[in-house]
């Protein structure tokens, strides 16, 4: 069925919200774009005159498409090479969605997106729709074809699972930059002790290379192990320069509302390291180096001037 200009405008107006929901559900910007496109195809084929509340209809269709993707994604991730981490979004990316409340900012943080991998598809959907977009349980129940009471119970379980992970502490931009500066100074000092002092005792470091870029299959755990890894990572060497094709620049940035380091070589983002900060120190480093998950970050990076890097690595 051909869409009128008004029907197309309605969908385009809903797109930012749909993309933000899909990204939180899937942890992948490219998959989120595909889900929104599939939603548009269903909108195009629908008898729109019979749809009473277009926003609710679109959200229901999108959410169920994402739930189907999540089910198949779990199977794919069982054979994924190494650690799986979400696709990072740099500051200002519209797919990050609303950030007015602490719950909205937290729901798209890199730490919580990683933690949401432990949720069932329904738990993830309820958590995202309620915490990030403030949908009432009545509407969530209609979207997922469950009862309102079931939606409330699912949210309780989902929040408990997420809370079992490390809690992130919100810090202002100046404090985040100070922590990033201190970390880089310690990491490039050639000594382990300054790094250990910045980390929590149970700190972890995880990298996602997707089998395309070297990344350790198992996470580093504990302050000393993480500190030794970071000291080695930032130690200059010909082999590292040969591996990446040069000496990349390291820039302070924000990704998924999290302090981050962005590693750039010849205008291409080759790594994004998100730092999880708590009151006791840096508790986690999650590094995305899989080139398939950095294409959007590269496009966003190229759209603005970022000045000089803090350092040139390797």
Short mmCIF file of N, CA, C and O in Angstrom, two decimals, residues 176-312:
data_model
loop_
_atom_site.label_atom_id
_atom_site.label_comp_id
_atom_site.label_asym_id
_atom_site.label_seq_id
_atom_site.Cartn_x
_atom_site.Cartn_y
_atom_site.Cartn_z
N UNK A 176 35.82 13.20 34.93
CA UNK A 176 36.10 12.11 33.99
C UNK A 176 37.42 12.36 33.26
O UNK A 176 38.24 11.45 33.10
N UNK A 177 37.61 13.60 32.81
CA UNK A 177 38.86 13.93 32.10
C UNK A 177 40.06 13.77 33.01
O UNK A 177 41.12 13.29 32.59
N UNK A 178 39.92 14.15 34.28
CA UNK A 178 41.02 14.01 35.22
C UNK A 178 41.40 12.54 35.41
O UNK A 178 42.58 12.18 35.44
N UNK A 179 40.38 11.67 35.51
CA UNK A 179 40.64 10.25 35.69
C UNK A 179 41.31 9.66 34.45
O UNK A 179 42.25 8.86 34.54
N UNK A 180 40.85 10.08 33.27
CA UNK A 180 41.46 9.61 32.02
C UNK A 180 42.92 10.05 31.94
O UNK A 180 43.80 9.26 31.58
N UNK A 181 43.18 11.30 32.29
CA UNK A 181 44.56 11.80 32.28
C UNK A 181 45.44 11.02 33.24
O UNK A 181 46.58 10.65 32.92
N UNK A 182 44.93 10.79 34.45
CA UNK A 182 45.70 10.04 35.45
C UNK A 182 45.97 8.62 34.98
O UNK A 182 47.07 8.08 35.16
N UNK A 183 44.97 8.01 34.35
CA UNK A 183 45.15 6.65 33.86
C UNK A 183 46.22 6.60 32.78
O UNK A 183 47.11 5.75 32.81
N UNK A 184 46.15 7.51 31.80
CA UNK A 184 47.14 7.49 30.72
C UNK A 184 48.55 7.76 31.25
O UNK A 184 49.52 7.15 30.80
N UNK A 185 48.66 8.68 32.21
CA UNK A 185 49.97 8.95 32.80
C UNK A 185 50.53 7.71 33.48
O UNK A 185 51.71 7.38 33.34
N UNK A 186 49.67 6.99 34.18
CA UNK A 186 50.10 5.77 34.86
C UNK A 186 50.42 4.67 33.86
O UNK A 186 51.40 3.93 34.00
N UNK A 187 49.58 4.54 32.83
CA UNK A 187 49.75 3.46 31.86
C UNK A 187 51.02 3.62 31.03
O UNK A 187 51.60 2.63 30.58
N UNK A 188 51.44 4.86 30.83
CA UNK A 188 52.64 5.11 30.03
C UNK A 188 53.89 5.34 30.88
O UNK A 188 54.96 5.63 30.35
N UNK A 189 53.75 5.18 32.19
CA UNK A 189 54.89 5.40 33.09
C UNK A 189 55.89 4.25 33.05
O UNK A 189 57.03 4.39 33.50
N UNK A 190 55.44 3.08 32.54
CA UNK A 190 56.30 1.90 32.54
C UNK A 190 56.32 1.18 33.86
O UNK A 190 57.04 0.19 34.03
N UNK A 191 55.48 1.63 34.80
CA UNK A 191 55.45 1.02 36.13
C UNK A 191 54.03 0.52 36.43
O UNK A 191 53.05 1.09 35.97
N UNK A 192 53.97 -0.54 37.22
CA UNK A 192 52.69 -1.14 37.55
C UNK A 192 52.00 -0.45 38.72
O UNK A 192 50.78 -0.29 38.73
N UNK A 193 52.77 -0.01 39.71
CA UNK A 193 52.20 0.50 40.95
C UNK A 193 51.25 1.68 40.76
O UNK A 193 50.16 1.71 41.39
N UNK A 194 51.58 2.67 39.93
CA UNK A 194 50.63 3.78 39.76
C UNK A 194 49.29 3.34 39.19
O UNK A 194 48.24 3.91 39.53
N UNK A 195 49.32 2.32 38.33
CA UNK A 195 48.08 1.81 37.78
C UNK A 195 47.25 1.10 38.83
O UNK A 195 46.04 1.29 38.92
N UNK A 196 47.89 0.28 39.62
CA UNK A 196 47.18 -0.48 40.66
C UNK A 196 46.42 0.47 41.58
O UNK A 196 45.29 0.20 41.99
N UNK A 197 47.04 1.61 41.89
CA UNK A 197 46.40 2.56 42.81
C UNK A 197 45.13 3.16 42.23
O UNK A 197 44.24 3.60 42.98
N UNK A 198 45.00 3.19 40.92
CA UNK A 198 43.82 3.77 40.27
C UNK A 198 42.67 2.76 40.13
O UNK A 198 41.54 3.14 39.82
N UNK A 199 42.97 1.47 40.35
CA UNK A 199 42.00 0.43 40.07
C UNK A 199 41.35 -0.11 41.33
O UNK A 199 41.92 -0.04 42.42
N UNK A 200 40.15 -0.64 41.18
CA UNK A 200 39.53 -1.37 42.28
C UNK A 200 40.17 -2.75 42.37
O UNK A 200 40.76 -3.24 41.41
N UNK A 201 40.06 -3.38 43.52
CA UNK A 201 40.69 -4.69 43.71
C UNK A 201 40.19 -5.73 42.72
O UNK A 201 40.93 -6.62 42.29
N UNK A 202 38.90 -5.62 42.35
CA UNK A 202 38.30 -6.62 41.46
C UNK A 202 38.15 -6.10 40.03
O UNK A 202 37.26 -6.53 39.29
N UNK A 203 39.03 -5.18 39.62
CA UNK A 203 38.97 -4.61 38.28
C UNK A 203 39.09 -5.70 37.21
O UNK A 203 39.71 -6.74 37.43
N UNK A 204 38.46 -5.43 36.06
CA UNK A 204 38.54 -6.35 34.93
C UNK A 204 38.89 -5.58 33.66
O UNK A 204 38.66 -4.38 33.58
N UNK A 205 39.45 -6.30 32.68
CA UNK A 205 39.71 -5.73 31.36
C UNK A 205 39.26 -6.75 30.33
O UNK A 205 39.69 -7.90 30.35
N UNK A 206 38.36 -6.31 29.43
CA UNK A 206 37.77 -7.18 28.43
C UNK A 206 37.94 -6.53 27.06
O UNK A 206 37.77 -5.32 26.92
N UNK A 207 38.28 -7.34 26.07
CA UNK A 207 38.41 -6.83 24.70
C UNK A 207 37.63 -7.67 23.72
O UNK A 207 37.55 -8.90 23.86
N UNK A 208 37.05 -7.02 22.72
CA UNK A 208 36.28 -7.70 21.67
C UNK A 208 36.97 -7.45 20.34
O UNK A 208 36.92 -6.34 19.81
N UNK A 209 37.62 -8.48 19.81
CA UNK A 209 38.25 -8.38 18.51
C UNK A 209 37.48 -9.10 17.43
O UNK A 209 37.81 -9.00 16.24
N UNK A 210 36.49 -9.89 17.83
CA UNK A 210 35.66 -10.60 16.88
C UNK A 210 36.41 -11.58 15.99
O UNK A 210 35.92 -11.96 14.93
N UNK A 211 37.61 -11.98 16.41
CA UNK A 211 38.41 -12.88 15.61
C UNK A 211 39.14 -12.18 14.47
O UNK A 211 39.87 -12.82 13.71
N UNK A 212 38.97 -10.85 14.37
CA UNK A 212 39.59 -10.10 13.29
C UNK A 212 40.78 -9.27 13.76
O UNK A 212 41.65 -8.91 12.96
N UNK A 213 40.78 -8.95 15.03
CA UNK A 213 41.88 -8.21 15.64
C UNK A 213 42.26 -8.97 16.92
O UNK A 213 41.37 -9.41 17.65
N UNK A 214 43.56 -9.14 17.21
CA UNK A 214 43.94 -9.89 18.41
C UNK A 214 43.33 -9.30 19.68
O UNK A 214 43.42 -8.11 19.93
N UNK A 215 42.67 -10.15 20.44
CA UNK A 215 42.10 -9.77 21.73
C UNK A 215 42.01 -11.03 22.56
O UNK A 215 41.60 -12.09 22.06
N UNK A 216 42.40 -10.94 23.81
CA UNK A 216 42.44 -12.12 24.68
C UNK A 216 41.04 -12.68 24.89
O UNK A 216 40.09 -11.94 25.14
N UNK A 217 40.90 -13.99 24.72
CA UNK A 217 39.59 -14.63 24.82
C UNK A 217 39.02 -14.55 26.22
O UNK A 217 37.80 -14.51 26.40
N UNK A 218 39.89 -14.50 27.23
CA UNK A 218 39.44 -14.45 28.62
C UNK A 218 39.77 -13.09 29.22
O UNK A 218 40.83 -12.52 28.94
N UNK A 219 38.88 -12.57 30.03
CA UNK A 219 39.10 -11.27 30.64
C UNK A 219 40.26 -11.32 31.64
O UNK A 219 40.52 -12.34 32.27
N UNK A 220 40.98 -10.19 31.76
CA UNK A 220 41.95 -10.04 32.85
C UNK A 220 41.17 -9.66 34.09
O UNK A 220 40.28 -8.80 34.05
N UNK A 221 41.49 -10.26 35.20
CA UNK A 221 40.76 -10.03 36.45
C UNK A 221 41.71 -9.70 37.59
O UNK A 221 42.74 -10.35 37.74
N UNK A 222 41.33 -8.70 38.39
CA UNK A 222 42.14 -8.29 39.53
C UNK A 222 43.03 -7.12 39.17
O UNK A 222 43.52 -7.00 38.03
N UNK A 223 43.25 -6.24 40.14
CA UNK A 223 43.98 -4.99 39.89
C UNK A 223 45.38 -5.25 39.32
O UNK A 223 45.80 -4.58 38.38
N UNK A 224 46.10 -6.19 39.89
CA UNK A 224 47.47 -6.42 39.45
C UNK A 224 47.51 -6.95 38.02
O UNK A 224 48.31 -6.48 37.20
N UNK A 225 46.65 -7.92 37.70
CA UNK A 225 46.62 -8.49 36.36
C UNK A 225 46.24 -7.42 35.33
O UNK A 225 46.83 -7.34 34.24
N UNK A 226 45.25 -6.60 35.66
CA UNK A 226 44.81 -5.55 34.74
C UNK A 226 45.90 -4.50 34.57
O UNK A 226 46.17 -4.04 33.46
N UNK A 227 46.57 -4.13 35.68
CA UNK A 227 47.63 -3.13 35.61
C UNK A 227 48.78 -3.61 34.73
O UNK A 227 49.32 -2.84 33.91
N UNK A 228 49.16 -4.86 34.87
CA UNK A 228 50.25 -5.40 34.04
C UNK A 228 49.86 -5.41 32.56
O UNK A 228 50.67 -5.10 31.69
N UNK A 229 48.60 -5.75 32.30
CA UNK A 229 48.11 -5.76 30.92
C UNK A 229 48.14 -4.36 30.33
O UNK A 229 48.60 -4.16 29.20
N UNK A 230 47.64 -3.38 31.09
CA UNK A 230 47.60 -2.01 30.58
C UNK A 230 49.02 -1.44 30.40
O UNK A 230 49.28 -0.73 29.42
N UNK A 231 49.91 -1.76 31.29
CA UNK A 231 51.30 -1.30 31.15
C UNK A 231 51.89 -1.85 29.84
O UNK A 231 52.53 -1.13 29.08
N UNK A 232 51.63 -3.13 29.57
CA UNK A 232 52.13 -3.73 28.33
C UNK A 232 51.45 -3.19 27.10
O UNK A 232 52.07 -2.99 26.05
N UNK A 233 50.16 -2.91 27.22
CA UNK A 233 49.38 -2.42 26.08
C UNK A 233 49.90 -1.07 25.60
O UNK A 233 49.96 -0.82 24.39
N UNK A 234 50.29 -0.21 26.52
CA UNK A 234 50.72 1.14 26.16
C UNK A 234 52.24 1.26 26.01
O UNK A 234 52.74 2.35 25.78
N UNK A 235 52.94 0.15 26.11
CA UNK A 235 54.39 0.17 25.92
C UNK A 235 54.70 0.22 24.43
O UNK A 235 54.22 -0.60 23.66
N UNK A 236 55.51 1.19 23.99
CA UNK A 236 55.81 1.29 22.56
C UNK A 236 56.53 0.05 22.04
O UNK A 236 57.24 -0.63 22.77
N UNK A 237 56.31 -0.24 20.77
CA UNK A 237 56.98 -1.40 20.17
C UNK A 237 56.76 -1.45 18.68
O UNK A 237 55.68 -1.12 18.19
N UNK A 238 57.78 -1.89 17.93
CA UNK A 238 57.69 -1.98 16.48
C UNK A 238 56.61 -2.98 16.06
O UNK A 238 55.91 -2.77 15.07
N UNK A 239 56.50 -4.07 16.80
CA UNK A 239 55.53 -5.10 16.43
C UNK A 239 54.10 -4.56 16.49
O UNK A 239 53.27 -4.87 15.63
N UNK A 240 53.80 -3.74 17.51
CA UNK A 240 52.47 -3.15 17.63
C UNK A 240 52.19 -2.17 16.49
O UNK A 240 51.11 -2.16 15.91
N UNK A 241 53.19 -1.36 16.16
CA UNK A 241 53.00 -0.41 15.05
C UNK A 241 52.79 -1.15 13.74
O UNK A 241 51.96 -0.75 12.92
N UNK A 242 53.52 -2.24 13.56
CA UNK A 242 53.35 -3.03 12.34
C UNK A 242 51.97 -3.68 12.30
O UNK A 242 51.35 -3.77 11.23
N UNK A 243 51.48 -4.11 13.46
CA UNK A 243 50.18 -4.78 13.52
C UNK A 243 49.04 -3.87 13.11
O UNK A 243 48.14 -4.28 12.36
N UNK A 244 49.07 -2.61 13.59
CA UNK A 244 47.97 -1.69 13.29
C UNK A 244 48.25 -0.80 12.09
O UNK A 244 47.36 -0.08 11.63
N UNK A 245 49.48 -0.82 11.61
CA UNK A 245 49.81 -0.04 10.42
C UNK A 245 50.28 1.37 10.70
O UNK A 245 50.21 2.23 9.82
N UNK A 246 50.77 1.62 11.90
CA UNK A 246 51.27 2.95 12.22
C UNK A 246 51.19 3.24 13.70
O UNK A 246 51.01 2.34 14.53
N UNK A 247 51.31 4.52 14.04
CA UNK A 247 51.24 4.96 15.44
C UNK A 247 49.94 5.75 15.63
O UNK A 247 49.87 6.94 15.29
N UNK A 248 48.91 5.12 16.17
CA UNK A 248 47.60 5.81 16.28
C UNK A 248 47.59 6.87 17.37
O UNK A 248 48.37 6.82 18.32
N UNK A 249 46.67 7.81 17.22
CA UNK A 249 46.46 8.82 18.26
C UNK A 249 45.42 8.35 19.25
O UNK A 249 44.46 7.67 18.88
N UNK A 250 45.63 8.70 20.52
CA UNK A 250 44.69 8.34 21.58
C UNK A 250 44.03 9.61 22.10
O UNK A 250 44.72 10.54 22.54
N UNK A 251 42.70 9.66 22.02
CA UNK A 251 41.94 10.86 22.37
C UNK A 251 41.00 10.58 23.55
O UNK A 251 40.39 9.50 23.61
N UNK A 252 40.83 11.54 24.45
CA UNK A 252 39.80 11.41 25.48
C UNK A 252 38.44 11.67 24.86
O UNK A 252 38.30 12.54 23.99
N UNK A 253 37.45 10.93 25.26
CA UNK A 253 36.12 11.10 24.67
C UNK A 253 35.08 10.52 25.62
O UNK A 253 35.38 10.14 26.76
N UNK A 254 33.85 10.46 25.13
CA UNK A 254 32.77 9.81 25.85
C UNK A 254 32.08 8.87 24.89
O UNK A 254 31.83 9.22 23.73
N UNK A 255 31.81 7.65 25.35
CA UNK A 255 31.08 6.68 24.55
C UNK A 255 30.02 6.05 25.45
O UNK A 255 30.33 5.61 26.56
N UNK A 256 28.78 6.05 24.98
CA UNK A 256 27.68 5.49 25.78
C UNK A 256 27.60 6.11 27.16
O UNK A 256 27.41 5.43 28.16
N UNK A 257 27.79 7.44 27.21
CA UNK A 257 27.74 8.20 28.47
C UNK A 257 28.79 7.72 29.46
O UNK A 257 28.60 7.81 30.68
N UNK A 258 29.91 7.21 28.95
CA UNK A 258 30.97 6.66 29.77
C UNK A 258 32.29 7.30 29.37
O UNK A 258 32.54 7.48 28.17
N UNK A 259 33.17 7.65 30.31
CA UNK A 259 34.51 8.14 29.93
C UNK A 259 35.19 7.08 29.06
O UNK A 259 35.12 5.88 29.33
N UNK A 260 35.83 7.55 28.00
CA UNK A 260 36.41 6.59 27.05
C UNK A 260 37.68 7.15 26.43
O UNK A 260 37.95 8.35 26.47
N UNK A 261 38.45 6.24 25.86
CA UNK A 261 39.59 6.59 25.02
C UNK A 261 39.28 6.10 23.61
O UNK A 261 38.87 4.95 23.43
N UNK A 262 39.46 6.98 22.64
CA UNK A 262 39.23 6.60 21.25
C UNK A 262 40.59 6.58 20.55
O UNK A 262 41.35 7.55 20.60
N UNK A 263 40.88 5.46 19.90
CA UNK A 263 42.16 5.26 19.23
C UNK A 263 41.93 5.40 17.73
O UNK A 263 41.11 4.69 17.15
N UNK A 264 42.65 6.35 17.12
CA UNK A 264 42.39 6.72 15.72
C UNK A 264 43.68 6.63 14.91
O UNK A 264 44.74 7.12 15.33
N UNK A 265 43.59 6.01 13.74
CA UNK A 265 44.72 5.92 12.83
C UNK A 265 44.26 6.34 11.43
O UNK A 265 43.33 5.74 10.87
N UNK A 266 44.89 7.39 10.90
CA UNK A 266 44.56 7.89 9.57
C UNK A 266 43.06 8.17 9.42
O UNK A 266 42.44 7.84 8.39
N UNK A 267 42.46 8.76 10.45
CA UNK A 267 41.05 9.12 10.41
C UNK A 267 40.09 7.98 10.68
O UNK A 267 38.88 8.19 10.68
N UNK A 268 40.60 6.80 10.92
CA UNK A 268 39.75 5.63 11.17
C UNK A 268 39.84 5.23 12.63
O UNK A 268 40.93 5.09 13.18
N UNK A 269 38.67 5.06 13.27
CA UNK A 269 38.64 4.61 14.66
C UNK A 269 38.98 3.11 14.68
O UNK A 269 38.28 2.30 14.07
N UNK A 270 40.06 2.76 15.37
CA UNK A 270 40.46 1.36 15.43
C UNK A 270 40.24 0.76 16.82
O UNK A 270 40.47 -0.44 17.02
N UNK A 271 39.80 1.59 17.76
CA UNK A 271 39.51 1.07 19.09
C UNK A 271 38.79 2.10 19.94
O UNK A 271 39.03 3.31 19.81
N UNK A 272 37.88 1.62 20.76
CA UNK A 272 37.20 2.46 21.75
C UNK A 272 37.28 1.72 23.08
O UNK A 272 36.78 0.60 23.20
N UNK A 273 37.92 2.34 24.06
CA UNK A 273 38.04 1.76 25.39
C UNK A 273 37.16 2.53 26.36
O UNK A 273 37.40 3.71 26.61
N UNK A 274 36.13 1.88 26.88
CA UNK A 274 35.23 2.51 27.85
C UNK A 274 35.69 2.18 29.27
O UNK A 274 35.96 1.02 29.59
N UNK A 275 35.75 3.20 30.11
CA UNK A 275 36.17 3.03 31.50
C UNK A 275 34.94 3.07 32.40
O UNK A 275 34.12 3.99 32.30
N UNK A 276 34.83 2.08 33.25
CA UNK A 276 33.75 2.08 34.24
C UNK A 276 34.31 2.61 35.56
O UNK A 276 35.26 2.04 36.11
N UNK A 277 33.72 3.69 36.03
CA UNK A 277 34.24 4.40 37.21
C UNK A 277 33.33 4.18 38.40
O UNK A 277 32.11 4.33 38.29
N UNK A 278 33.90 3.83 39.54
CA UNK A 278 33.15 3.76 40.78
C UNK A 278 33.82 4.68 41.80
O UNK A 278 34.87 5.27 41.53
N UNK A 279 33.21 4.78 42.97
CA UNK A 279 33.77 5.63 44.02
C UNK A 279 35.14 5.13 44.47
O UNK A 279 35.95 5.90 45.02
N UNK A 280 35.43 3.85 44.24
CA UNK A 280 36.70 3.26 44.68
C UNK A 280 37.77 3.25 43.61
O UNK A 280 38.91 2.83 43.88
N UNK A 281 37.44 3.67 42.40
CA UNK A 281 38.43 3.67 41.33
C UNK A 281 37.86 3.13 40.04
O UNK A 281 36.65 2.94 39.89
N UNK A 282 38.75 2.85 39.10
CA UNK A 282 38.34 2.28 37.81
C UNK A 282 38.09 0.79 38.01
O UNK A 282 38.99 0.06 38.42
N UNK A 283 36.88 0.35 37.71
CA UNK A 283 36.54 -1.05 37.97
C UNK A 283 36.51 -1.91 36.71
O UNK A 283 36.51 -3.14 36.81
N UNK A 284 36.48 -1.28 35.54
CA UNK A 284 36.44 -2.09 34.32
C UNK A 284 36.92 -1.29 33.12
O UNK A 284 36.70 -0.07 33.04
N UNK A 285 37.58 -1.99 32.22
CA UNK A 285 37.94 -1.47 30.90
C UNK A 285 37.29 -2.41 29.89
O UNK A 285 37.55 -3.61 29.89
N UNK A 286 36.45 -1.86 29.02
CA UNK A 286 35.83 -2.66 27.98
C UNK A 286 36.24 -2.06 26.64
O UNK A 286 35.85 -0.95 26.31
N UNK A 287 37.01 -2.82 25.89
CA UNK A 287 37.61 -2.29 24.65
C UNK A 287 37.01 -2.96 23.43
O UNK A 287 37.04 -4.19 23.31
N UNK A 288 36.49 -2.14 22.53
CA UNK A 288 35.95 -2.64 21.27
C UNK A 288 36.98 -2.39 20.18
O UNK A 288 37.30 -1.23 19.87
N UNK A 289 37.50 -3.45 19.58
CA UNK A 289 38.48 -3.31 18.50
C UNK A 289 38.06 -4.09 17.26
O UNK A 289 38.80 -4.11 16.27
N UNK A 290 36.89 -4.71 17.30
CA UNK A 290 36.37 -5.39 16.13
C UNK A 290 36.00 -4.34 15.07
O UNK A 290 35.11 -3.52 15.29
N UNK A 291 36.68 -4.32 13.92
CA UNK A 291 36.43 -3.24 12.93
C UNK A 291 34.99 -3.19 12.45
O UNK A 291 34.49 -2.12 12.09
N UNK A 292 34.28 -4.32 12.47
CA UNK A 292 32.88 -4.33 12.04
C UNK A 292 32.00 -3.51 12.96
O UNK A 292 30.93 -3.03 12.56
N UNK A 293 32.43 -3.35 14.22
CA UNK A 293 31.64 -2.61 15.20
C UNK A 293 32.12 -1.17 15.40
O UNK A 293 31.69 -0.50 16.34
N UNK A 294 33.02 -0.72 14.53
CA UNK A 294 33.56 0.63 14.68
C UNK A 294 33.31 1.51 13.46
O UNK A 294 33.80 2.64 13.40
N UNK A 295 32.54 1.01 12.51
CA UNK A 295 32.28 1.79 11.30
C UNK A 295 31.47 3.05 11.61
O UNK A 295 31.76 4.14 11.10
N UNK A 296 30.44 2.91 12.43
CA UNK A 296 29.62 4.08 12.78
C UNK A 296 30.44 5.07 13.60
O UNK A 296 30.34 6.29 13.39
N UNK A 297 31.26 4.57 14.52
CA UNK A 297 32.11 5.45 15.32
C UNK A 297 33.07 6.24 14.42
O UNK A 297 33.32 7.43 14.65
N UNK A 298 33.60 5.59 13.39
CA UNK A 298 34.49 6.28 12.46
C UNK A 298 33.76 7.40 11.73
O UNK A 298 34.29 8.51 11.57
N UNK A 299 32.53 7.13 11.29
CA UNK A 299 31.75 8.17 10.61
C UNK A 299 31.47 9.35 11.54
O UNK A 299 31.57 10.52 11.14
N UNK A 300 31.10 9.06 12.78
CA UNK A 300 30.83 10.12 13.75
C UNK A 300 32.11 10.91 14.04
O UNK A 300 32.07 12.14 14.16
N UNK A 301 33.22 10.21 14.16
CA UNK A 301 34.49 10.86 14.48
C UNK A 301 34.90 11.84 13.38
O UNK A 301 35.39 12.93 13.65
N UNK A 302 34.68 11.42 12.14
CA UNK A 302 35.09 12.25 11.00
C UNK A 302 34.25 13.52 10.88
O UNK A 302 34.66 14.46 10.18
N UNK A 303 33.11 13.56 11.54
CA UNK A 303 32.20 14.70 11.39
C UNK A 303 32.58 15.89 12.26
O UNK A 303 31.92 16.94 12.19
N UNK A 304 33.62 15.77 13.10
CA UNK A 304 33.98 16.88 14.00
C UNK A 304 35.50 16.94 14.16
O UNK A 304 36.21 15.96 13.92
N UNK A 305 35.98 18.10 14.58
CA UNK A 305 37.40 18.29 14.86
C UNK A 305 37.66 17.94 16.32
O UNK A 305 36.96 18.41 17.22
N UNK A 306 38.68 17.13 16.56
CA UNK A 306 38.95 16.67 17.93
C UNK A 306 40.30 17.15 18.45
O UNK A 306 40.74 16.72 19.53
N UNK A 307 40.94 18.05 17.74
CA UNK A 307 42.21 18.59 18.22
C UNK A 307 43.31 17.56 18.19
O UNK A 307 43.27 16.56 17.46
N UNK A 308 44.32 17.79 19.02
CA UNK A 308 45.48 16.91 19.08
C UNK A 308 45.23 15.75 20.05
O UNK A 308 44.56 15.93 21.07
N UNK A 309 45.78 14.58 19.76
CA UNK A 309 45.62 13.45 20.68
C UNK A 309 46.38 13.68 21.97
O UNK A 309 47.35 14.45 22.02
N UNK A 310 45.94 13.00 23.01
CA UNK A 310 46.68 13.06 24.29
C UNK A 310 48.05 12.43 24.13
O UNK A 310 49.02 12.84 24.76
N UNK A 311 48.11 11.38 23.33
CA UNK A 311 49.39 10.74 23.05
C UNK A 311 49.30 9.95 21.76
O UNK A 311 48.20 9.64 21.28
N UNK A 312 50.45 9.65 21.20
CA UNK A 312 50.52 8.75 20.06
C UNK A 312 51.00 7.40 20.57
O UNK A 312 52.11 7.29 21.11
#
